[in-house]
């Protein structure tokens, strides 16, 4: 039987820029792990983390969490965007319970602001992890800064290839999420200008031509961010969760039979439970039933 782990940060009780865990049997009903203490906290960089994203490396037999190096109790959003940390915070673990000391890895280009919402997907063409993130940059000859998506490759989350521009749309883009399905990479991004989720697909991750997929629900839904997409084994459907930041309602799930159609349907409130904590941008992975039980045994359920 499969289960799911959700790594995220939260602002439920004031400043909570740490890493928290939640688990689920079906990917729709979540239980928060731990109590009032975060499961991971950063002592490097700004000493705060947001947007934690988790992956599992089959070759290294390790889990990795990458996160935005950002503490928002000091400074302002303009400075974060234009002069913030250009580093990722990285943890690693073999069992999801015992984690390494966090480390900083600088991946942002010169002149970039904060490295926002890093995520990763395994690139079949390069046989390496493709790590991507948003940064606010003013390029030569331009009057204004713009949010674009940048990328880099790694095989161990220690050494990274030179960072390059990955998405440069007509409007500002942040919060990109990528999954692989049936011969295509699908990427879901927040149009930061229009405040909506967009969908594209390509047969090649970096060098491919990306075609836009129209989605009626996302074309009409204003004020979503932090999209995360994963497959629900029990329902045999895709699930995309997104944060309703504009209305402060937290995450809501959308389900779809076939990503190529873009036909997502928002679930009713009685069809899901995001748990006790108000979750902010994170990442979801599938875990075994054994790991689900061991996580609960190690950290307990926050009742």
PDB file of C-alpha atoms in Angstrom:
ATOM      1  CA  UNK A   1       0.000   0.000   0.000  1.00  0.00           C
ATOM      2  CA  UNK A   2       1.370   3.419  -0.943  1.00  0.00           C
ATOM      3  CA  UNK A   3       1.443   6.543   1.167  1.00  0.00           C
ATOM      4  CA  UNK A   4       2.634  10.135   0.803  1.00  0.00           C
ATOM      5  CA  UNK A   5       4.938  12.586   2.572  1.00  0.00           C
ATOM      6  CA  UNK A   6       4.425  16.351   2.352  1.00  0.00           C
ATOM      7  CA  UNK A   7       7.337  18.620   3.331  1.00  0.00           C
ATOM      8  CA  UNK A   8       6.265  22.226   3.799  1.00  0.00           C
ATOM      9  CA  UNK A   9       6.614  25.392   5.837  1.00  0.00           C
ATOM     10  CA  UNK A  10       3.831  27.152   7.705  1.00  0.00           C
ATOM     11  CA  UNK A  11       2.834  30.520   9.074  1.00  0.00           C
ATOM     12  CA  UNK A  12       0.101  29.218  11.346  1.00  0.00           C
ATOM     13  CA  UNK A  13       1.669  30.494  14.564  1.00  0.00           C
ATOM     14  CA  UNK A  14       3.517  33.569  13.424  1.00  0.00           C
ATOM     15  CA  UNK A  15       7.022  33.151  12.099  1.00  0.00           C
ATOM     16  CA  UNK A  16       7.349  29.481  11.146  1.00  0.00           C
ATOM     17  CA  UNK A  17      10.018  29.447   8.443  1.00  0.00           C
ATOM     18  CA  UNK A  18      11.148  25.910   9.184  1.00  0.00           C
ATOM     19  CA  UNK A  19      10.509  22.471   7.663  1.00  0.00           C
ATOM     20  CA  UNK A  20       7.453  20.504   8.761  1.00  0.00           C
ATOM     21  CA  UNK A  21       6.170  17.057   7.689  1.00  0.00           C
ATOM     22  CA  UNK A  22       2.703  15.676   7.046  1.00  0.00           C
ATOM     23  CA  UNK A  23       1.728  12.160   5.907  1.00  0.00           C
ATOM     24  CA  UNK A  24      -1.242  10.724   4.059  1.00  0.00           C
ATOM     25  CA  UNK A  25      -2.541   7.330   2.998  1.00  0.00           C
ATOM     26  CA  UNK A  26      -4.369   8.626  -0.080  1.00  0.00           C
ATOM     27  CA  UNK A  27      -2.691  11.956  -0.905  1.00  0.00           C
ATOM     28  CA  UNK A  28      -5.821  13.905   0.010  1.00  0.00           C
ATOM     29  CA  UNK A  29      -6.239  13.479   3.773  1.00  0.00           C
ATOM     30  CA  UNK A  30      -3.177  14.626   5.719  1.00  0.00           C
ATOM     31  CA  UNK A  31      -1.906  14.124   9.269  1.00  0.00           C
ATOM     32  CA  UNK A  32       0.647  16.559  10.686  1.00  0.00           C
ATOM     33  CA  UNK A  33       3.779  15.048  12.238  1.00  0.00           C
ATOM     34  CA  UNK A  34       5.429  16.389  15.373  1.00  0.00           C
ATOM     35  CA  UNK A  35       4.065  18.919  17.825  1.00  0.00           C
ATOM     36  CA  UNK A  36       4.973  22.594  18.183  1.00  0.00           C
ATOM     37  CA  UNK A  37       8.638  22.107  17.273  1.00  0.00           C
ATOM     38  CA  UNK A  38       9.702  22.020  13.613  1.00  0.00           C
ATOM     39  CA  UNK A  39      11.305  18.842  12.321  1.00  0.00           C
ATOM     40  CA  UNK A  40      14.113  20.732  10.576  1.00  0.00           C
ATOM     41  CA  UNK A  41      15.457  24.227  11.245  1.00  0.00           C
ATOM     42  CA  UNK A  42      18.250  26.091   9.503  1.00  0.00           C
ATOM     43  CA  UNK A  43      21.266  27.468  11.341  1.00  0.00           C
ATOM     44  CA  UNK A  44      23.001  28.665   8.172  1.00  0.00           C
ATOM     45  CA  UNK A  45      22.512  31.608   5.829  1.00  0.00           C
ATOM     46  CA  UNK A  46      19.529  33.717   6.855  1.00  0.00           C
ATOM     47  CA  UNK A  47      18.571  31.031   9.433  1.00  0.00           C
ATOM     48  CA  UNK A  48      15.137  30.638   7.909  1.00  0.00           C
ATOM     49  CA  UNK A  49      13.752  28.357   5.169  1.00  0.00           C
ATOM     50  CA  UNK A  50      10.703  28.396   2.945  1.00  0.00           C
ATOM     51  CA  UNK A  51       9.415  26.207   0.099  1.00  0.00           C
ATOM     52  CA  UNK A  52      11.087  22.886   1.089  1.00  0.00           C
ATOM     53  CA  UNK A  53      11.034  20.321  -1.732  1.00  0.00           C
ATOM     54  CA  UNK A  54      11.929  16.640  -1.301  1.00  0.00           C
ATOM     55  CA  UNK A  55      13.243  14.021  -3.754  1.00  0.00           C
ATOM     56  CA  UNK A  56      14.626  10.479  -3.509  1.00  0.00           C
ATOM     57  CA  UNK A  57      17.775   9.448  -5.373  1.00  0.00           C
ATOM     58  CA  UNK A  58      17.619   5.773  -6.356  1.00  0.00           C
ATOM     59  CA  UNK A  59      21.366   5.474  -6.992  1.00  0.00           C
ATOM     60  CA  UNK A  60      22.542   7.150  -3.797  1.00  0.00           C
ATOM     61  CA  UNK A  61      19.674   5.695  -1.739  1.00  0.00           C
ATOM     62  CA  UNK A  62      19.169   9.087  -0.138  1.00  0.00           C
ATOM     63  CA  UNK A  63      16.430  11.648   0.296  1.00  0.00           C
ATOM     64  CA  UNK A  64      17.275  15.296  -0.306  1.00  0.00           C
ATOM     65  CA  UNK A  65      15.402  18.410   0.784  1.00  0.00           C
ATOM     66  CA  UNK A  66      16.180  21.709  -0.911  1.00  0.00           C
ATOM     67  CA  UNK A  67      14.696  24.982   0.308  1.00  0.00           C
ATOM     68  CA  UNK A  68      14.710  28.755  -0.104  1.00  0.00           C
ATOM     69  CA  UNK A  69      17.206  30.454   2.218  1.00  0.00           C
ATOM     70  CA  UNK A  70      14.941  33.193   3.564  1.00  0.00           C
ATOM     71  CA  UNK A  71      13.885  34.631   6.911  1.00  0.00           C
ATOM     72  CA  UNK A  72      11.246  37.343   6.567  1.00  0.00           C
ATOM     73  CA  UNK A  73      11.304  38.794  10.086  1.00  0.00           C
ATOM     74  CA  UNK A  74      13.831  41.394   8.984  1.00  0.00           C
ATOM     75  CA  UNK A  75      13.984  43.377   5.769  1.00  0.00           C
ATOM     76  CA  UNK A  76      11.249  43.756   3.168  1.00  0.00           C
ATOM     77  CA  UNK A  77      10.007  41.895   0.121  1.00  0.00           C
ATOM     78  CA  UNK A  78      11.701  44.262  -2.318  1.00  0.00           C
ATOM     79  CA  UNK A  79      15.091  43.557  -0.748  1.00  0.00           C
ATOM     80  CA  UNK A  80      14.393  39.807  -0.619  1.00  0.00           C
ATOM     81  CA  UNK A  81      13.518  39.803  -4.336  1.00  0.00           C
ATOM     82  CA  UNK A  82      16.353  42.037  -5.466  1.00  0.00           C
ATOM     83  CA  UNK A  83      19.142  41.413  -2.951  1.00  0.00           C
ATOM     84  CA  UNK A  84      18.265  38.142  -1.208  1.00  0.00           C
ATOM     85  CA  UNK A  85      20.346  34.997  -0.685  1.00  0.00           C
ATOM     86  CA  UNK A  86      21.486  33.270  -3.881  1.00  0.00           C
ATOM     87  CA  UNK A  87      21.910  29.969  -2.042  1.00  0.00           C
ATOM     88  CA  UNK A  88      19.831  26.862  -1.463  1.00  0.00           C
ATOM     89  CA  UNK A  89      19.608  25.126   1.893  1.00  0.00           C
ATOM     90  CA  UNK A  90      20.141  21.357   1.535  1.00  0.00           C
ATOM     91  CA  UNK A  91      19.528  18.403   3.889  1.00  0.00           C
ATOM     92  CA  UNK A  92      19.994  14.697   3.183  1.00  0.00           C
ATOM     93  CA  UNK A  93      18.798  11.490   4.839  1.00  0.00           C
ATOM     94  CA  UNK A  94      18.749   7.742   4.281  1.00  0.00           C
ATOM     95  CA  UNK A  95      15.581   7.067   6.266  1.00  0.00           C
ATOM     96  CA  UNK A  96      13.524  10.318   6.440  1.00  0.00           C
ATOM     97  CA  UNK A  97      14.039  10.423  10.211  1.00  0.00           C
ATOM     98  CA  UNK A  98      17.729  11.138  10.752  1.00  0.00           C
ATOM     99  CA  UNK A  99      18.861  14.155   8.745  1.00  0.00           C
ATOM    100  CA  UNK A 100      22.291  15.633   8.040  1.00  0.00           C
ATOM    101  CA  UNK A 101      23.354  19.089   9.108  1.00  0.00           C
ATOM    102  CA  UNK A 102      22.011  21.602   6.632  1.00  0.00           C
ATOM    103  CA  UNK A 103      24.401  23.164   4.119  1.00  0.00           C
ATOM    104  CA  UNK A 104      24.341  26.177   1.800  1.00  0.00           C
ATOM    105  CA  UNK A 105      24.922  25.831  -1.940  1.00  0.00           C
ATOM    106  CA  UNK A 106      25.110  28.992  -4.040  1.00  0.00           C
ATOM    107  CA  UNK A 107      23.327  28.543  -7.381  1.00  0.00           C
ATOM    108  CA  UNK A 108      21.929  32.019  -8.134  1.00  0.00           C
ATOM    109  CA  UNK A 109      23.553  34.011 -10.923  1.00  0.00           C
ATOM    110  CA  UNK A 110      25.380  37.287 -10.333  1.00  0.00           C
ATOM    111  CA  UNK A 111      22.920  40.136  -9.913  1.00  0.00           C
ATOM    112  CA  UNK A 112      20.020  37.860  -8.974  1.00  0.00           C
ATOM    113  CA  UNK A 113      17.789  38.364  -6.005  1.00  0.00           C
ATOM    114  CA  UNK A 114      16.611  35.508  -3.804  1.00  0.00           C
ATOM    115  CA  UNK A 115      16.598  31.944  -5.150  1.00  0.00           C
ATOM    116  CA  UNK A 116      12.887  31.211  -4.738  1.00  0.00           C
ATOM    117  CA  UNK A 117      11.012  27.916  -4.429  1.00  0.00           C
ATOM    118  CA  UNK A 118      13.655  25.444  -5.663  1.00  0.00           C
ATOM    119  CA  UNK A 119      12.435  22.130  -7.039  1.00  0.00           C
ATOM    120  CA  UNK A 120      14.067  19.207  -8.819  1.00  0.00           C
ATOM    121  CA  UNK A 121      13.210  16.472 -11.305  1.00  0.00           C
ATOM    122  CA  UNK A 122      15.418  13.687 -12.601  1.00  0.00           C
ATOM    123  CA  UNK A 123      16.452  14.446 -16.169  1.00  0.00           C
ATOM    124  CA  UNK A 124      16.509  11.302 -18.285  1.00  0.00           C
ATOM    125  CA  UNK A 125      18.606  12.947 -21.006  1.00  0.00           C
ATOM    126  CA  UNK A 126      21.378  14.105 -18.639  1.00  0.00           C
ATOM    127  CA  UNK A 127      21.165  11.269 -16.087  1.00  0.00           C
ATOM    128  CA  UNK A 128      21.211  13.937 -13.382  1.00  0.00           C
ATOM    129  CA  UNK A 129      18.887  16.009 -11.233  1.00  0.00           C
ATOM    130  CA  UNK A 130      17.652  19.210 -12.812  1.00  0.00           C
ATOM    131  CA  UNK A 131      17.245  21.813 -10.052  1.00  0.00           C
ATOM    132  CA  UNK A 132      15.229  24.893 -10.980  1.00  0.00           C
ATOM    133  CA  UNK A 133      14.089  28.024  -9.170  1.00  0.00           C
ATOM    134  CA  UNK A 134      12.873  31.595  -9.677  1.00  0.00           C
ATOM    135  CA  UNK A 135      15.105  34.662  -9.429  1.00  0.00           C
ATOM    136  CA  UNK A 136      14.440  38.337 -10.032  1.00  0.00           C
ATOM    137  CA  UNK A 137      17.045  39.678 -12.471  1.00  0.00           C
ATOM    138  CA  UNK A 138      17.537  42.823 -14.522  1.00  0.00           C
ATOM    139  CA  UNK A 139      19.378  41.866 -17.669  1.00  0.00           C
ATOM    140  CA  UNK A 140      21.694  44.175 -19.591  1.00  0.00           C
ATOM    141  CA  UNK A 141      19.785  46.844 -21.483  1.00  0.00           C
ATOM    142  CA  UNK A 142      16.553  46.327 -19.521  1.00  0.00           C
ATOM    143  CA  UNK A 143      14.999  48.975 -17.304  1.00  0.00           C
ATOM    144  CA  UNK A 144      13.264  46.660 -14.857  1.00  0.00           C
ATOM    145  CA  UNK A 145      13.882  43.434 -12.979  1.00  0.00           C
ATOM    146  CA  UNK A 146      11.894  40.345 -14.012  1.00  0.00           C
ATOM    147  CA  UNK A 147      11.140  37.010 -12.383  1.00  0.00           C
ATOM    148  CA  UNK A 148      12.412  34.126 -14.496  1.00  0.00           C
ATOM    149  CA  UNK A 149      13.094  30.444 -13.895  1.00  0.00           C
ATOM    150  CA  UNK A 150      16.740  29.350 -13.845  1.00  0.00           C
ATOM    151  CA  UNK A 151      18.203  25.846 -13.736  1.00  0.00           C
ATOM    152  CA  UNK A 152      21.291  23.797 -12.929  1.00  0.00           C
ATOM    153  CA  UNK A 153      22.243  20.103 -12.902  1.00  0.00           C
ATOM    154  CA  UNK A 154      23.603  17.994 -10.058  1.00  0.00           C
ATOM    155  CA  UNK A 155      24.218  14.334  -9.262  1.00  0.00           C
ATOM    156  CA  UNK A 156      24.795  14.690  -5.529  1.00  0.00           C
ATOM    157  CA  UNK A 157      23.284  18.053  -4.445  1.00  0.00           C
ATOM    158  CA  UNK A 158      26.801  19.191  -3.578  1.00  0.00           C
ATOM    159  CA  UNK A 159      28.355  20.014  -6.928  1.00  0.00           C
ATOM    160  CA  UNK A 160      26.224  21.924  -9.446  1.00  0.00           C
ATOM    161  CA  UNK A 161      26.712  22.830 -13.097  1.00  0.00           C
ATOM    162  CA  UNK A 162      26.675  26.493 -14.202  1.00  0.00           C
ATOM    163  CA  UNK A 163      23.227  28.034 -13.801  1.00  0.00           C
ATOM    164  CA  UNK A 164      21.327  28.979 -16.959  1.00  0.00           C
ATOM    165  CA  UNK A 165      18.012  30.596 -17.891  1.00  0.00           C
ATOM    166  CA  UNK A 166      15.235  28.018 -18.233  1.00  0.00           C
ATOM    167  CA  UNK A 167      11.959  29.978 -18.581  1.00  0.00           C
ATOM    168  CA  UNK A 168      11.785  33.538 -19.851  1.00  0.00           C
ATOM    169  CA  UNK A 169       8.115  34.225 -20.552  1.00  0.00           C
ATOM    170  CA  UNK A 170       6.457  37.470 -21.582  1.00  0.00           C
ATOM    171  CA  UNK A 171       5.300  37.910 -17.990  1.00  0.00           C
ATOM    172  CA  UNK A 172       6.999  37.239 -14.635  1.00  0.00           C
ATOM    173  CA  UNK A 173       7.048  33.525 -13.719  1.00  0.00           C
ATOM    174  CA  UNK A 174       7.650  31.841 -10.342  1.00  0.00           C
ATOM    175  CA  UNK A 175       6.783  28.574  -8.536  1.00  0.00           C
ATOM    176  CA  UNK A 176       7.406  26.052 -11.323  1.00  0.00           C
ATOM    177  CA  UNK A 177       6.655  22.354 -10.726  1.00  0.00           C
ATOM    178  CA  UNK A 178       7.546  19.597 -13.241  1.00  0.00           C
ATOM    179  CA  UNK A 179       6.397  15.964 -13.533  1.00  0.00           C
ATOM    180  CA  UNK A 180       6.938  13.233 -16.139  1.00  0.00           C
ATOM    181  CA  UNK A 181       4.041  11.279 -17.646  1.00  0.00           C
ATOM    182  CA  UNK A 182       3.582   9.144 -20.733  1.00  0.00           C
ATOM    183  CA  UNK A 183       6.469  10.539 -22.767  1.00  0.00           C
ATOM    184  CA  UNK A 184       6.136  14.188 -21.725  1.00  0.00           C
ATOM    185  CA  UNK A 185       7.465  16.554 -19.115  1.00  0.00           C
ATOM    186  CA  UNK A 186       4.613  18.677 -17.780  1.00  0.00           C
ATOM    187  CA  UNK A 187       5.403  21.966 -16.065  1.00  0.00           C
ATOM    188  CA  UNK A 188       3.035  23.995 -13.930  1.00  0.00           C
ATOM    189  CA  UNK A 189       3.982  27.582 -13.119  1.00  0.00           C
ATOM    190  CA  UNK A 190       2.536  30.654 -11.493  1.00  0.00           C
ATOM    191  CA  UNK A 191       2.158  33.592 -13.834  1.00  0.00           C
ATOM    192  CA  UNK A 192       3.244  36.204 -11.308  1.00  0.00           C
ATOM    193  CA  UNK A 193       1.796  39.012 -13.414  1.00  0.00           C
ATOM    194  CA  UNK A 194      -1.672  37.520 -13.911  1.00  0.00           C
ATOM    195  CA  UNK A 195      -1.678  35.489 -10.648  1.00  0.00           C
ATOM    196  CA  UNK A 196      -2.804  32.255 -12.332  1.00  0.00           C
ATOM    197  CA  UNK A 197      -1.418  28.745 -12.940  1.00  0.00           C
ATOM    198  CA  UNK A 198      -0.227  27.845 -16.437  1.00  0.00           C
ATOM    199  CA  UNK A 199       0.433  24.370 -17.910  1.00  0.00           C
ATOM    200  CA  UNK A 200       2.951  23.387 -20.620  1.00  0.00           C
ATOM    201  CA  UNK A 201       4.457  20.146 -21.882  1.00  0.00           C
ATOM    202  CA  UNK A 202       7.484  18.971 -23.855  1.00  0.00           C
ATOM    203  CA  UNK A 203       9.139  15.670 -24.801  1.00  0.00           C
ATOM    204  CA  UNK A 204      12.545  17.115 -23.798  1.00  0.00           C
ATOM    205  CA  UNK A 205      13.178  18.792 -20.470  1.00  0.00           C
ATOM    206  CA  UNK A 206      15.719  21.511 -21.243  1.00  0.00           C
ATOM    207  CA  UNK A 207      16.089  21.730 -25.013  1.00  0.00           C
ATOM    208  CA  UNK A 208      12.507  20.935 -25.974  1.00  0.00           C
ATOM    209  CA  UNK A 209       9.731  23.047 -27.412  1.00  0.00           C
ATOM    210  CA  UNK A 210       7.067  23.642 -24.776  1.00  0.00           C
ATOM    211  CA  UNK A 211       3.447  23.737 -25.881  1.00  0.00           C
ATOM    212  CA  UNK A 212       0.746  25.405 -23.811  1.00  0.00           C
ATOM    213  CA  UNK A 213      -2.132  23.289 -22.508  1.00  0.00           C
ATOM    214  CA  UNK A 214      -5.330  25.185 -21.832  1.00  0.00           C
ATOM    215  CA  UNK A 215      -7.048  24.494 -18.530  1.00  0.00           C
ATOM    216  CA  UNK A 216     -10.447  26.044 -18.022  1.00  0.00           C
ATOM    217  CA  UNK A 217     -10.308  25.950 -14.230  1.00  0.00           C
ATOM    218  CA  UNK A 218      -6.864  27.552 -13.967  1.00  0.00           C
ATOM    219  CA  UNK A 219      -7.633  30.145 -16.633  1.00  0.00           C
ATOM    220  CA  UNK A 220     -10.449  31.394 -14.403  1.00  0.00           C
ATOM    221  CA  UNK A 221      -8.936  30.856 -10.933  1.00  0.00           C
ATOM    222  CA  UNK A 222      -7.204  34.028  -9.711  1.00  0.00           C
ATOM    223  CA  UNK A 223      -4.742  33.996  -6.812  1.00  0.00           C
ATOM    224  CA  UNK A 224      -3.106  30.542  -6.785  1.00  0.00           C
ATOM    225  CA  UNK A 225       0.574  29.753  -6.183  1.00  0.00           C
ATOM    226  CA  UNK A 226       2.884  26.927  -5.138  1.00  0.00           C
ATOM    227  CA  UNK A 227       1.471  24.216  -7.473  1.00  0.00           C
ATOM    228  CA  UNK A 228       2.545  20.641  -6.623  1.00  0.00           C
ATOM    229  CA  UNK A 229       1.512  17.708  -8.807  1.00  0.00           C
ATOM    230  CA  UNK A 230       1.557  13.994  -7.957  1.00  0.00           C
ATOM    231  CA  UNK A 231      -0.250  10.783  -8.911  1.00  0.00           C
ATOM    232  CA  UNK A 232      -2.975   9.298  -6.701  1.00  0.00           C
ATOM    233  CA  UNK A 233      -2.638   5.517  -6.933  1.00  0.00           C
ATOM    234  CA  UNK A 234      -5.965   4.698  -5.301  1.00  0.00           C
ATOM    235  CA  UNK A 235      -7.984   6.995  -7.571  1.00  0.00           C
ATOM    236  CA  UNK A 236      -5.714   6.539 -10.621  1.00  0.00           C
ATOM    237  CA  UNK A 237      -5.827  10.270 -11.148  1.00  0.00           C
ATOM    238  CA  UNK A 238      -3.388  13.164 -11.043  1.00  0.00           C
ATOM    239  CA  UNK A 239      -3.665  15.633  -8.191  1.00  0.00           C
ATOM    240  CA  UNK A 240      -2.474  19.225  -8.246  1.00  0.00           C
ATOM    241  CA  UNK A 241      -2.555  21.133  -4.982  1.00  0.00           C
ATOM    242  CA  UNK A 242      -2.165  24.912  -4.968  1.00  0.00           C
ATOM    243  CA  UNK A 243      -2.130  27.582  -2.292  1.00  0.00           C
ATOM    244  CA  UNK A 244      -5.080  29.995  -2.380  1.00  0.00           C
ATOM    245  CA  UNK A 245      -2.837  32.787  -1.107  1.00  0.00           C
ATOM    246  CA  UNK A 246      -5.091  35.596  -2.359  1.00  0.00           C
ATOM    247  CA  UNK A 247      -7.989  34.541  -0.130  1.00  0.00           C
ATOM    248  CA  UNK A 248      -5.773  33.085   2.658  1.00  0.00           C
ATOM    249  CA  UNK A 249      -7.668  29.768   2.439  1.00  0.00           C
ATOM    250  CA  UNK A 250      -4.591  27.562   2.131  1.00  0.00           C
ATOM    251  CA  UNK A 251      -4.109  24.584  -0.162  1.00  0.00           C
ATOM    252  CA  UNK A 252      -6.883  23.155  -2.308  1.00  0.00           C
ATOM    253  CA  UNK A 253      -6.642  20.023  -4.519  1.00  0.00           C
ATOM    254  CA  UNK A 254      -7.576  19.682  -8.189  1.00  0.00           C
ATOM    255  CA  UNK A 255      -7.757  16.264  -9.862  1.00  0.00           C
ATOM    256  CA  UNK A 256      -7.365  15.198 -13.482  1.00  0.00           C
ATOM    257  CA  UNK A 257      -7.585  11.902 -15.406  1.00  0.00           C
ATOM    258  CA  UNK A 258      -5.120  12.895 -18.133  1.00  0.00           C
ATOM    259  CA  UNK A 259      -2.608  15.752 -17.870  1.00  0.00           C
ATOM    260  CA  UNK A 260      -2.633  16.259 -21.636  1.00  0.00           C
ATOM    261  CA  UNK A 261      -6.240  17.475 -21.483  1.00  0.00           C
ATOM    262  CA  UNK A 262      -5.762  20.093 -18.770  1.00  0.00           C
ATOM    263  CA  UNK A 263      -9.197  19.108 -17.468  1.00  0.00           C
ATOM    264  CA  UNK A 264      -8.675  19.606 -13.740  1.00  0.00           C
ATOM    265  CA  UNK A 265     -11.617  19.647 -11.326  1.00  0.00           C
ATOM    266  CA  UNK A 266     -11.432  21.323  -7.914  1.00  0.00           C
ATOM    267  CA  UNK A 267     -12.482  19.041  -5.064  1.00  0.00           C
ATOM    268  CA  UNK A 268     -15.146  20.034  -2.566  1.00  0.00           C
ATOM    269  CA  UNK A 269     -14.039  20.745   1.005  1.00  0.00           C
ATOM    270  CA  UNK A 270     -15.569  17.488   2.269  1.00  0.00           C
ATOM    271  CA  UNK A 271     -13.386  15.482  -0.152  1.00  0.00           C
ATOM    272  CA  UNK A 272     -10.013  16.363   1.385  1.00  0.00           C
ATOM    273  CA  UNK A 273      -8.333  17.383   4.629  1.00  0.00           C
ATOM    274  CA  UNK A 274      -5.056  19.307   4.543  1.00  0.00           C
ATOM    275  CA  UNK A 275      -4.428  18.709   8.253  1.00  0.00           C
ATOM    276  CA  UNK A 276      -4.220  20.878  11.322  1.00  0.00           C
ATOM    277  CA  UNK A 277      -1.444  23.230  10.204  1.00  0.00           C
ATOM    278  CA  UNK A 278      -1.930  25.827   7.509  1.00  0.00           C
ATOM    279  CA  UNK A 279       0.575  24.619   4.965  1.00  0.00           C
ATOM    280  CA  UNK A 280       2.628  26.802   2.680  1.00  0.00           C
ATOM    281  CA  UNK A 281       4.639  25.912  -0.413  1.00  0.00           C
ATOM    282  CA  UNK A 282       6.320  22.505  -0.169  1.00  0.00           C
ATOM    283  CA  UNK A 283       6.692  19.189  -1.990  1.00  0.00           C
ATOM    284  CA  UNK A 284       5.022  15.767  -2.023  1.00  0.00           C
ATOM    285  CA  UNK A 285       6.600  12.348  -2.620  1.00  0.00           C
ATOM    286  CA  UNK A 286       5.292   8.809  -2.506  1.00  0.00           C
ATOM    287  CA  UNK A 287       6.598   6.632   0.346  1.00  0.00           C
ATOM    288  CA  UNK A 288       6.126   3.014   1.393  1.00  0.00           C
ATOM    289  CA  UNK A 289       3.662   1.873   4.014  1.00  0.00           C
ATOM    290  CA  UNK A 290       6.622   0.911   6.221  1.00  0.00           C
ATOM    291  CA  UNK A 291       8.113   4.409   6.047  1.00  0.00           C
ATOM    292  CA  UNK A 292       4.687   5.919   6.776  1.00  0.00           C
ATOM    293  CA  UNK A 293       4.466   3.902  10.000  1.00  0.00           C
ATOM    294  CA  UNK A 294       8.071   4.647  11.006  1.00  0.00           C
ATOM    295  CA  UNK A 295       7.579   8.400  10.508  1.00  0.00           C
ATOM    296  CA  UNK A 296       4.556   8.370  12.784  1.00  0.00           C
ATOM    297  CA  UNK A 297       6.434   6.251  15.327  1.00  0.00           C
ATOM    298  CA  UNK A 298       9.412   8.631  15.271  1.00  0.00           C
ATOM    299  CA  UNK A 299       7.642  12.001  15.309  1.00  0.00           C
ATOM    300  CA  UNK A 300       4.074  11.320  16.422  1.00  0.00           C
ATOM    301  CA  UNK A 301       0.851  12.884  15.163  1.00  0.00           C
ATOM    302  CA  UNK A 302       0.076  16.485  16.101  1.00  0.00           C
ATOM    303  CA  UNK A 303      -3.396  16.228  17.620  1.00  0.00           C
TER     304      UNK A 303
END
